[in-house]
Amino acid sequence: MTEETVGKPVLCVGCTVIDFVTITSSYPKEDTDRRCLDGFWQRGGNASNVSTVLGVLGSKVDFFGMLSRSDAFRVLLEDLRRRNIGTSHCPQTDKDPPFSSVILAQDSGTRTIIHCNKNYPQVTWEDFKKIDLTRYGWVHFEARNVAETSRMMQSIVEHNRNSGERIIISLDFETLYEQNLKLCYPCDYVVFSKELASQKGWKSPKDTCEFLAANLSLQGTLKPPVIICPWGSAGAVCLDASGNYHELPPYKPKQVVDTLGAGDSFMAGFIYGTHVHKWDLAEAVDFANRVASHKINKFGYDHIGELRLA
Ligand code: FRU
């Protein structure tokens, strides 16, 4: 990374949705009628949350995803604007935005998400190619929409080859292993979810790094990406292309109040540590653990600003 690249904004590519959050003392029993403790709604979605946390940590950040002209979406746009998260490249649709119904159970600390996305359109390579990539130092993707996302990544690879500048590519890999695997190849960093590991039957974070690395090398990647695997309350591990493996212990939260978006906060903490502060891999993953743990002490994301470094 050059000095010039480090100071450049991060571009987060993916979805923004409305999260309707209900806070309950315990997870509700099916077919009962009860009151919640409290509730609120906020802008959500993986790349959208990563943008929010990068912003509160003090990083320059733009979001690239499909925006909606519907009335319901206006508040999300206002929130993006208020936080100085750039959206100038985003296409717009008349369709209603996706939303998630979220239950935060206070006794167990769980967050249960039911996501509703009625074929909401996604951004395409045609939209992406209009972006002046020289503005960015890092582009972060959600693992979705493989054909279009692959082409977007390829544009960055070509940019890196032709411009002498290097834009870092990261991927948040949470779903659909077989379909999304090919998105890992052009990446510098892949953050692989515990939930997807358990779907694959991979029992430990170390196994997960090793199985994923083996699957990638079987497919013949020239330089495999760094694999990072957050493992909930057990901390996180990472494996680099030379085979160096690190285990980073967790930070114990003071209290477990709101685990919604803890993974997205981890992701943002990692990007911030690596891109803005140029920390080495283990240091950046350690900070990501700290951000994820701090996030769950309180509702929402603004308090993460307490971890912001000068
Ligand atoms: C949390 C989150 C929520 C959103 C859901 C989408 O990681 O981004 O904000 O509702 O996941 O799957």
mmCIF file of C-alpha atoms and ligand atoms in Angstrom:
data_model
loop_
_atom_site.group_PDB
_atom_site.id
_atom_site.type_symbol
_atom_site.label_atom_id
_atom_site.label_comp_id
_atom_site.label_asym_id
_atom_site.label_seq_id
_atom_site.Cartn_x
_atom_site.Cartn_y
_atom_site.Cartn_z
ATOM 1 C CA MET A 1 0.000 0.000 0.000
ATOM 2 C CA THR A 2 1.294 3.436 -0.851
ATOM 3 C CA GLU A 3 0.866 6.395 1.527
ATOM 4 C CA GLU A 4 -1.491 7.906 -0.987
ATOM 5 C CA THR A 5 -3.674 4.786 -1.090
ATOM 6 C CA VAL A 6 -3.931 4.570 2.709
ATOM 7 C CA GLY A 7 -5.584 7.975 2.985
ATOM 8 C CA LYS A 8 -8.187 7.194 0.363
ATOM 9 C CA PRO A 9 -11.775 6.317 1.279
ATOM 10 C CA VAL A 10 -13.177 2.817 1.548
ATOM 11 C CA LEU A 11 -16.009 1.819 -0.796
ATOM 12 C CA CYS A 12 -18.507 -0.689 0.664
ATOM 13 C CA VAL A 13 -20.541 -2.587 -1.931
ATOM 14 C CA GLY A 14 -23.758 -4.363 -0.942
ATOM 15 C CA CYS A 15 -27.191 -3.829 0.533
ATOM 16 C CA THR A 16 -28.900 -1.407 2.817
ATOM 17 C CA VAL A 17 -32.115 -2.473 4.524
ATOM 18 C CA ILE A 18 -34.402 -1.332 7.345
ATOM 19 C CA ASP A 19 -33.927 -3.256 10.591
ATOM 20 C CA PHE A 20 -37.043 -3.309 12.805
ATOM 21 C CA VAL A 21 -35.595 -4.239 16.165
ATOM 22 C CA THR A 22 -37.699 -5.596 19.035
ATOM 23 C CA ILE A 23 -36.116 -6.021 22.472
ATOM 24 C CA THR A 24 -37.600 -8.817 24.579
ATOM 25 C CA SER A 25 -36.660 -10.245 27.976
ATOM 26 C CA SER A 26 -36.595 -13.733 26.460
ATOM 27 C CA TYR A 27 -37.242 -15.225 23.048
ATOM 28 C CA PRO A 28 -41.052 -15.372 22.538
ATOM 29 C CA LYS A 29 -43.009 -18.582 22.597
ATOM 30 C CA GLU A 30 -44.754 -19.343 19.323
ATOM 31 C CA ASP A 31 -48.403 -18.253 19.066
ATOM 32 C CA THR A 32 -48.367 -16.033 22.164
ATOM 33 C CA ASP A 33 -49.204 -12.338 22.453
ATOM 34 C CA ARG A 34 -46.834 -10.311 24.622
ATOM 35 C CA ARG A 35 -45.248 -6.922 25.025
ATOM 36 C CA CYS A 36 -41.666 -6.125 24.287
ATOM 37 C CA LEU A 37 -39.308 -4.161 26.539
ATOM 38 C CA ASP A 38 -38.523 -1.628 23.856
ATOM 39 C CA GLY A 39 -37.899 -1.296 20.149
ATOM 40 C CA PHE A 40 -36.367 0.878 17.478
ATOM 41 C CA TRP A 41 -35.535 0.774 13.837
ATOM 42 C CA GLN A 42 -32.321 1.650 12.074
ATOM 43 C CA ARG A 43 -30.465 1.356 8.787
ATOM 44 C CA GLY A 44 -29.015 -2.139 8.443
ATOM 45 C CA GLY A 45 -27.552 -4.541 5.914
ATOM 46 C CA ASN A 46 -24.024 -5.891 5.999
ATOM 47 C CA ALA A 47 -22.137 -3.437 3.777
ATOM 48 C CA SER A 48 -24.320 -0.619 5.071
ATOM 49 C CA ASN A 49 -23.401 -1.454 8.692
ATOM 50 C CA VAL A 50 -19.708 -1.766 7.770
ATOM 51 C CA SER A 51 -19.976 1.767 6.304
ATOM 52 C CA THR A 52 -21.625 3.051 9.484
ATOM 53 C CA VAL A 53 -18.944 1.625 11.774
ATOM 54 C CA LEU A 54 -16.094 2.771 9.525
ATOM 55 C CA GLY A 55 -17.644 6.238 9.667
ATOM 56 C CA VAL A 56 -17.933 6.299 13.476
ATOM 57 C CA LEU A 57 -14.328 5.110 13.731
ATOM 58 C CA GLY A 58 -13.324 8.108 11.624
ATOM 59 C CA SER A 59 -12.613 6.525 8.250
ATOM 60 C CA LYS A 60 -13.732 8.135 5.013
ATOM 61 C CA VAL A 61 -16.294 5.836 3.456
ATOM 62 C CA ASP A 62 -18.725 5.617 0.539
ATOM 63 C CA PHE A 63 -21.535 3.124 0.100
ATOM 64 C CA PHE A 64 -22.438 1.549 -3.234
ATOM 65 C CA GLY A 65 -25.744 -0.288 -3.367
ATOM 66 C CA MET A 66 -29.274 0.044 -4.720
ATOM 67 C CA LEU A 67 -31.151 2.958 -3.139
ATOM 68 C CA SER A 68 -34.916 3.278 -3.193
ATOM 69 C CA ARG A 69 -37.076 6.283 -4.043
ATOM 70 C CA SER A 70 -39.852 5.000 -1.790
ATOM 71 C CA ASP A 71 -40.972 7.097 1.196
ATOM 72 C CA ALA A 72 -39.848 4.396 3.613
ATOM 73 C CA PHE A 73 -36.306 4.730 2.353
ATOM 74 C CA ARG A 74 -36.046 8.478 2.859
ATOM 75 C CA VAL A 75 -34.993 8.078 6.476
ATOM 76 C CA LEU A 76 -32.218 5.705 5.448
ATOM 77 C CA LEU A 77 -30.951 8.264 2.954
ATOM 78 C CA GLU A 78 -31.038 10.944 5.628
ATOM 79 C CA ASP A 79 -29.062 8.741 7.958
ATOM 80 C CA LEU A 80 -26.419 8.110 5.279
ATOM 81 C CA ARG A 81 -26.229 11.834 4.602
ATOM 82 C CA ARG A 82 -26.025 12.781 8.291
ATOM 83 C CA ARG A 83 -23.108 10.391 8.712
ATOM 84 C CA ASN A 84 -21.264 11.670 5.642
ATOM 85 C CA ILE A 85 -21.366 8.291 3.941
ATOM 86 C CA GLY A 86 -21.117 9.046 0.230
ATOM 87 C CA THR A 87 -23.794 7.558 -2.032
ATOM 88 C CA SER A 88 -23.189 9.481 -5.242
ATOM 89 C CA HIS A 89 -22.612 6.343 -7.356
ATOM 90 C CA CYS A 90 -25.722 4.503 -6.175
ATOM 91 C CA PRO A 91 -28.487 3.743 -8.683
ATOM 92 C CA GLN A 92 -32.108 4.087 -7.545
ATOM 93 C CA THR A 93 -35.259 2.039 -7.878
ATOM 94 C CA ASP A 94 -38.958 2.677 -7.147
ATOM 95 C CA LYS A 95 -39.234 -0.644 -5.295
ATOM 96 C CA ASP A 96 -39.647 -0.722 -1.518
ATOM 97 C CA PRO A 97 -36.435 -1.480 0.364
ATOM 98 C CA PRO A 98 -35.784 -4.866 1.942
ATOM 99 C CA PHE A 99 -36.323 -5.075 5.682
ATOM 100 C CA SER A 100 -35.443 -7.350 8.571
ATOM 101 C CA SER A 101 -37.467 -8.173 11.661
ATOM 102 C CA VAL A 102 -34.991 -8.615 14.491
ATOM 103 C CA ILE A 103 -35.564 -9.938 18.017
ATOM 104 C CA LEU A 104 -32.929 -9.149 20.629
ATOM 105 C CA ALA A 105 -33.519 -11.517 23.571
ATOM 106 C CA GLN A 106 -31.913 -10.004 26.673
ATOM 107 C CA ASP A 107 -31.586 -13.207 28.744
ATOM 108 C CA SER A 108 -29.660 -15.188 26.109
ATOM 109 C CA GLY A 109 -28.076 -12.260 24.248
ATOM 110 C CA THR A 110 -29.202 -13.691 20.904
ATOM 111 C CA ARG A 111 -30.242 -11.728 17.850
ATOM 112 C CA THR A 112 -32.713 -13.470 15.585
ATOM 113 C CA ILE A 113 -33.081 -11.986 12.123
ATOM 114 C CA ILE A 114 -35.874 -12.692 9.666
ATOM 115 C CA HIS A 115 -35.016 -10.994 6.440
ATOM 116 C CA CYS A 116 -37.553 -9.972 3.808
ATOM 117 C CA ASN A 117 -36.177 -9.179 0.384
ATOM 118 C CA LYS A 118 -38.789 -9.344 -2.358
ATOM 119 C CA ASN A 119 -36.381 -9.568 -5.280
ATOM 120 C CA TYR A 120 -35.069 -6.089 -4.595
ATOM 121 C CA PRO A 121 -32.705 -5.220 -7.462
ATOM 122 C CA GLN A 122 -28.966 -5.299 -6.848
ATOM 123 C CA VAL A 123 -26.207 -3.135 -8.236
ATOM 124 C CA THR A 124 -24.570 -4.355 -11.436
ATOM 125 C CA TRP A 125 -21.168 -4.113 -13.075
ATOM 126 C CA GLU A 126 -22.706 -1.582 -15.518
ATOM 127 C CA ASP A 127 -23.340 0.696 -12.523
ATOM 128 C CA PHE A 128 -19.957 -0.074 -10.966
ATOM 129 C CA LYS A 129 -17.913 0.666 -14.071
ATOM 130 C CA LYS A 130 -18.987 4.336 -13.899
ATOM 131 C CA ILE A 131 -17.090 4.734 -10.621
ATOM 132 C CA ASP A 132 -13.705 6.424 -10.722
ATOM 133 C CA LEU A 133 -11.704 3.758 -8.886
ATOM 134 C CA THR A 134 -8.693 6.015 -8.443
ATOM 135 C CA ARG A 135 -10.668 7.682 -5.626
ATOM 136 C CA TYR A 136 -10.556 4.550 -3.436
ATOM 137 C CA GLY A 137 -7.915 2.675 -1.481
ATOM 138 C CA TRP A 138 -10.057 -0.293 -0.435
ATOM 139 C CA VAL A 139 -13.229 -1.875 -1.837
ATOM 140 C CA HIS A 140 -15.241 -4.175 0.396
ATOM 141 C CA PHE A 141 -17.862 -6.611 -0.986
ATOM 142 C CA GLU A 142 -20.627 -8.833 0.351
ATOM 143 C CA ALA A 143 -20.560 -12.350 -1.094
ATOM 144 C CA ARG A 144 -23.678 -12.181 -3.286
ATOM 145 C CA ASN A 145 -24.730 -11.698 -6.877
ATOM 146 C CA VAL A 146 -21.693 -13.690 -8.102
ATOM 147 C CA ALA A 147 -21.698 -12.859 -11.812
ATOM 148 C CA GLU A 148 -21.885 -9.102 -11.283
ATOM 149 C CA THR A 149 -19.637 -9.030 -8.220
ATOM 150 C CA SER A 150 -16.951 -11.052 -10.055
ATOM 151 C CA ARG A 151 -16.916 -8.520 -12.865
ATOM 152 C CA MET A 152 -16.641 -5.646 -10.376
ATOM 153 C CA MET A 153 -13.688 -7.359 -8.692
ATOM 154 C CA GLN A 154 -12.117 -8.006 -12.076
ATOM 155 C CA SER A 155 -12.323 -4.279 -12.867
ATOM 156 C CA ILE A 156 -10.339 -3.592 -9.700
ATOM 157 C CA VAL A 157 -7.762 -6.268 -10.576
ATOM 158 C CA GLU A 158 -7.341 -4.620 -13.994
ATOM 159 C CA HIS A 159 -7.125 -1.189 -12.399
ATOM 160 C CA ASN A 160 -4.383 -2.479 -10.094
ATOM 161 C CA ARG A 161 -2.517 -4.018 -13.003
ATOM 162 C CA ASN A 162 -2.673 -0.891 -15.173
ATOM 163 C CA SER A 163 -2.434 2.028 -12.771
ATOM 164 C CA GLY A 164 0.508 1.163 -10.549
ATOM 165 C CA GLU A 165 -1.780 1.781 -7.563
ATOM 166 C CA ARG A 166 -3.164 -1.007 -5.484
ATOM 167 C CA ILE A 167 -6.750 -1.062 -4.265
ATOM 168 C CA ILE A 168 -7.288 -3.684 -1.562
ATOM 169 C CA ILE A 169 -10.273 -6.030 -2.007
ATOM 170 C CA SER A 170 -12.084 -7.655 0.929
ATOM 171 C CA LEU A 171 -15.025 -10.026 1.044
ATOM 172 C CA ASP A 172 -17.585 -10.787 3.721
ATOM 173 C CA PHE A 173 -18.385 -14.474 3.049
ATOM 174 C CA GLU A 174 -21.528 -15.453 4.976
ATOM 175 C CA THR A 175 -23.707 -17.571 2.695
ATOM 176 C CA LEU A 176 -23.957 -20.021 -0.215
ATOM 177 C CA TYR A 177 -20.492 -21.580 -0.090
ATOM 178 C CA GLU A 178 -20.354 -23.318 -3.459
ATOM 179 C CA GLN A 179 -21.833 -20.417 -5.446
ATOM 180 C CA ASN A 180 -19.768 -17.699 -3.776
ATOM 181 C CA LEU A 181 -16.398 -19.476 -3.472
ATOM 182 C CA LYS A 182 -15.054 -18.054 -6.717
ATOM 183 C CA LEU A 183 -15.428 -14.535 -5.300
ATOM 184 C CA CYS A 184 -12.499 -15.281 -2.958
ATOM 185 C CA TYR A 185 -9.891 -15.542 -5.723
ATOM 186 C CA PRO A 186 -9.283 -11.857 -6.495
ATOM 187 C CA CYS A 187 -9.453 -10.898 -2.801
ATOM 188 C CA ASP A 188 -6.736 -9.778 -0.444
ATOM 189 C CA TYR A 189 -8.878 -10.594 2.628
ATOM 190 C CA VAL A 190 -11.803 -12.974 3.115
ATOM 191 C CA VAL A 191 -13.769 -12.880 6.361
ATOM 192 C CA PHE A 192 -15.556 -16.209 6.672
ATOM 193 C CA SER A 193 -18.529 -16.585 9.015
ATOM 194 C CA LYS A 194 -18.865 -19.106 11.827
ATOM 195 C CA GLU A 195 -22.433 -19.817 10.713
ATOM 196 C CA LEU A 196 -21.302 -20.820 7.222
ATOM 197 C CA ALA A 197 -18.473 -22.902 8.707
ATOM 198 C CA SER A 198 -20.985 -24.816 10.791
ATOM 199 C CA GLN A 199 -23.154 -25.405 7.697
ATOM 200 C CA LYS A 200 -20.062 -26.938 6.091
ATOM 201 C CA GLY A 201 -19.498 -29.116 9.164
ATOM 202 C CA TRP A 202 -16.220 -27.324 9.975
ATOM 203 C CA LYS A 203 -16.018 -27.495 13.728
ATOM 204 C CA SER A 204 -13.229 -25.122 14.744
ATOM 205 C CA PRO A 205 -11.937 -21.809 13.380
ATOM 206 C CA LYS A 206 -8.575 -23.438 12.627
ATOM 207 C CA ASP A 207 -10.246 -26.214 10.614
ATOM 208 C CA THR A 208 -12.267 -23.568 8.816
ATOM 209 C CA CYS A 209 -9.179 -21.629 7.711
ATOM 210 C CA GLU A 210 -7.456 -24.809 6.618
ATOM 211 C CA PHE A 211 -10.403 -26.294 4.725
ATOM 212 C CA LEU A 212 -11.142 -23.006 2.982
ATOM 213 C CA ALA A 213 -7.454 -22.489 2.096
ATOM 214 C CA ALA A 214 -7.273 -26.054 0.750
ATOM 215 C CA ASN A 215 -10.424 -25.592 -1.328
ATOM 216 C CA LEU A 216 -9.024 -22.371 -2.759
ATOM 217 C CA SER A 217 -5.632 -23.845 -3.587
ATOM 218 C CA LEU A 218 -7.290 -26.847 -5.237
ATOM 219 C CA GLN A 219 -8.884 -24.351 -7.591
ATOM 220 C CA GLY A 220 -5.441 -22.896 -8.328
ATOM 221 C CA THR A 221 -5.418 -19.331 -6.966
ATOM 222 C CA LEU A 222 -2.093 -17.676 -7.656
ATOM 223 C CA LYS A 223 -1.901 -15.875 -4.342
ATOM 224 C CA PRO A 224 -4.532 -17.079 -1.878
ATOM 225 C CA PRO A 225 -6.278 -14.391 0.169
ATOM 226 C CA VAL A 226 -5.734 -13.942 3.878
ATOM 227 C CA ILE A 227 -8.522 -15.825 5.644
ATOM 228 C CA ILE A 228 -10.023 -14.367 8.795
ATOM 229 C CA CYS A 229 -12.512 -16.280 10.835
ATOM 230 C CA PRO A 230 -14.397 -14.592 13.689
ATOM 231 C CA TRP A 231 -15.731 -17.233 16.090
ATOM 232 C CA GLY A 232 -18.245 -15.390 18.287
ATOM 233 C CA SER A 233 -17.335 -15.351 21.968
ATOM 234 C CA ALA A 234 -14.192 -17.426 21.242
ATOM 235 C CA GLY A 235 -12.413 -14.545 19.465
ATOM 236 C CA ALA A 236 -11.025 -14.863 15.942
ATOM 237 C CA VAL A 237 -8.270 -16.527 13.937
ATOM 238 C CA CYS A 238 -6.457 -15.684 10.733
ATOM 239 C CA LEU A 239 -4.270 -17.483 8.208
ATOM 240 C CA ASP A 240 -2.083 -15.645 5.709
ATOM 241 C CA ALA A 241 -0.832 -16.743 2.296
ATOM 242 C CA SER A 242 2.504 -17.943 3.736
ATOM 243 C CA GLY A 243 0.716 -20.236 6.188
ATOM 244 C CA ASN A 244 1.174 -18.035 9.286
ATOM 245 C CA TYR A 245 -1.697 -18.723 11.636
ATOM 246 C CA HIS A 246 -2.779 -16.557 14.588
ATOM 247 C CA GLU A 247 -5.420 -17.019 17.277
ATOM 248 C CA LEU A 248 -6.673 -13.787 18.821
ATOM 249 C CA PRO A 249 -8.524 -14.182 22.112
ATOM 250 C CA PRO A 250 -11.854 -12.430 22.642
ATOM 251 C CA TYR A 251 -12.512 -9.268 24.629
ATOM 252 C CA LYS A 252 -15.217 -9.961 27.157
ATOM 253 C CA PRO A 253 -18.074 -7.458 26.800
ATOM 254 C CA LYS A 254 -19.234 -5.752 30.021
ATOM 255 C CA GLN A 255 -22.760 -6.836 29.150
ATOM 256 C CA VAL A 256 -24.485 -8.489 26.204
ATOM 257 C CA VAL A 257 -27.186 -6.070 25.071
ATOM 258 C CA ASP A 258 -27.252 -6.009 21.260
ATOM 259 C CA THR A 259 -25.372 -8.505 19.105
ATOM 260 C CA LEU A 260 -27.031 -7.304 15.874
ATOM 261 C CA GLY A 261 -24.284 -6.277 13.460
ATOM 262 C CA ALA A 262 -21.424 -7.480 15.681
ATOM 263 C CA GLY A 263 -19.952 -9.318 12.669
ATOM 264 C CA ASP A 264 -20.236 -6.194 10.513
ATOM 265 C CA SER A 265 -18.538 -4.203 13.295
ATOM 266 C CA PHE A 266 -15.726 -6.794 13.372
ATOM 267 C CA MET A 267 -15.308 -6.345 9.616
ATOM 268 C CA ALA A 268 -15.174 -2.546 9.911
ATOM 269 C CA GLY A 269 -12.687 -2.746 12.795
ATOM 270 C CA PHE A 270 -10.430 -4.954 10.684
ATOM 271 C CA ILE A 271 -10.565 -2.639 7.648
ATOM 272 C CA TYR A 272 -9.959 0.402 9.856
ATOM 273 C CA GLY A 273 -6.934 -1.185 11.560
ATOM 274 C CA THR A 274 -5.401 -2.415 8.310
ATOM 275 C CA HIS A 275 -6.217 0.451 5.967
ATOM 276 C CA VAL A 276 -6.162 3.523 8.174
ATOM 277 C CA HIS A 277 -3.546 2.509 10.758
ATOM 278 C CA LYS A 278 -1.524 0.019 8.671
ATOM 279 C CA TRP A 279 -1.414 -2.453 11.568
ATOM 280 C CA ASP A 280 -0.188 -5.942 10.834
ATOM 281 C CA LEU A 281 -2.656 -8.782 10.396
ATOM 282 C CA ALA A 282 -2.793 -10.012 14.008
ATOM 283 C CA GLU A 283 -3.043 -6.467 15.398
ATOM 284 C CA ALA A 284 -5.893 -5.590 13.040
ATOM 285 C CA VAL A 285 -7.797 -8.805 13.874
ATOM 286 C CA ASP A 286 -7.261 -8.098 17.579
ATOM 287 C CA PHE A 287 -8.753 -4.629 17.128
ATOM 288 C CA ALA A 288 -11.647 -6.133 15.150
ATOM 289 C CA ASN A 289 -12.345 -8.384 18.169
ATOM 290 C CA ARG A 290 -12.312 -5.326 20.382
ATOM 291 C CA VAL A 291 -14.754 -3.442 18.167
ATOM 292 C CA ALA A 292 -17.145 -6.436 17.979
ATOM 293 C CA SER A 293 -17.069 -6.861 21.748
ATOM 294 C CA HIS A 294 -17.567 -3.154 22.419
ATOM 295 C CA LYS A 295 -20.464 -3.043 19.958
ATOM 296 C CA ILE A 296 -22.562 -5.515 21.923
ATOM 297 C CA ASN A 297 -22.386 -3.500 25.180
ATOM 298 C CA LYS A 298 -24.987 -1.044 23.880
ATOM 299 C CA PHE A 299 -27.681 -0.711 21.220
ATOM 300 C CA GLY A 300 -26.748 0.570 17.768
ATOM 301 C CA TYR A 301 -23.311 1.622 16.568
ATOM 302 C CA ASP A 302 -22.564 5.177 17.702
ATOM 303 C CA HIS A 303 -20.811 4.180 20.954
ATOM 304 C CA ILE A 304 -18.132 2.410 18.856
ATOM 305 C CA GLY A 305 -16.781 5.929 18.290
ATOM 306 C CA GLU A 306 -15.326 5.598 21.837
ATOM 307 C CA LEU A 307 -12.676 3.308 20.289
ATOM 308 C CA ARG A 308 -11.708 5.848 17.678
ATOM 309 C CA LEU A 309 -7.978 6.586 17.694
ATOM 310 C CA ALA A 310 -6.433 9.923 16.831
HETATM 311 C C1 FRU B 1 -26.625 -7.709 10.474
HETATM 312 C C2 FRU B 1 -27.406 -7.402 9.239
HETATM 313 C C3 FRU B 1 -28.679 -6.639 9.553
HETATM 314 C C4 FRU B 1 -29.543 -7.019 8.392
HETATM 315 C C5 FRU B 1 -29.134 -8.434 8.080
HETATM 316 C C6 FRU B 1 -29.127 -8.723 6.622
HETATM 317 O O1 FRU B 1 -25.430 -8.357 10.143
HETATM 318 O O2 FRU B 1 -26.621 -6.669 8.311
HETATM 319 O O3 FRU B 1 -28.475 -5.257 9.695
HETATM 320 O O4 FRU B 1 -30.882 -6.969 8.703
HETATM 321 O O5 FRU B 1 -27.831 -8.601 8.612
HETATM 322 O O6 FRU B 1 -28.870 -10.072 6.398
#
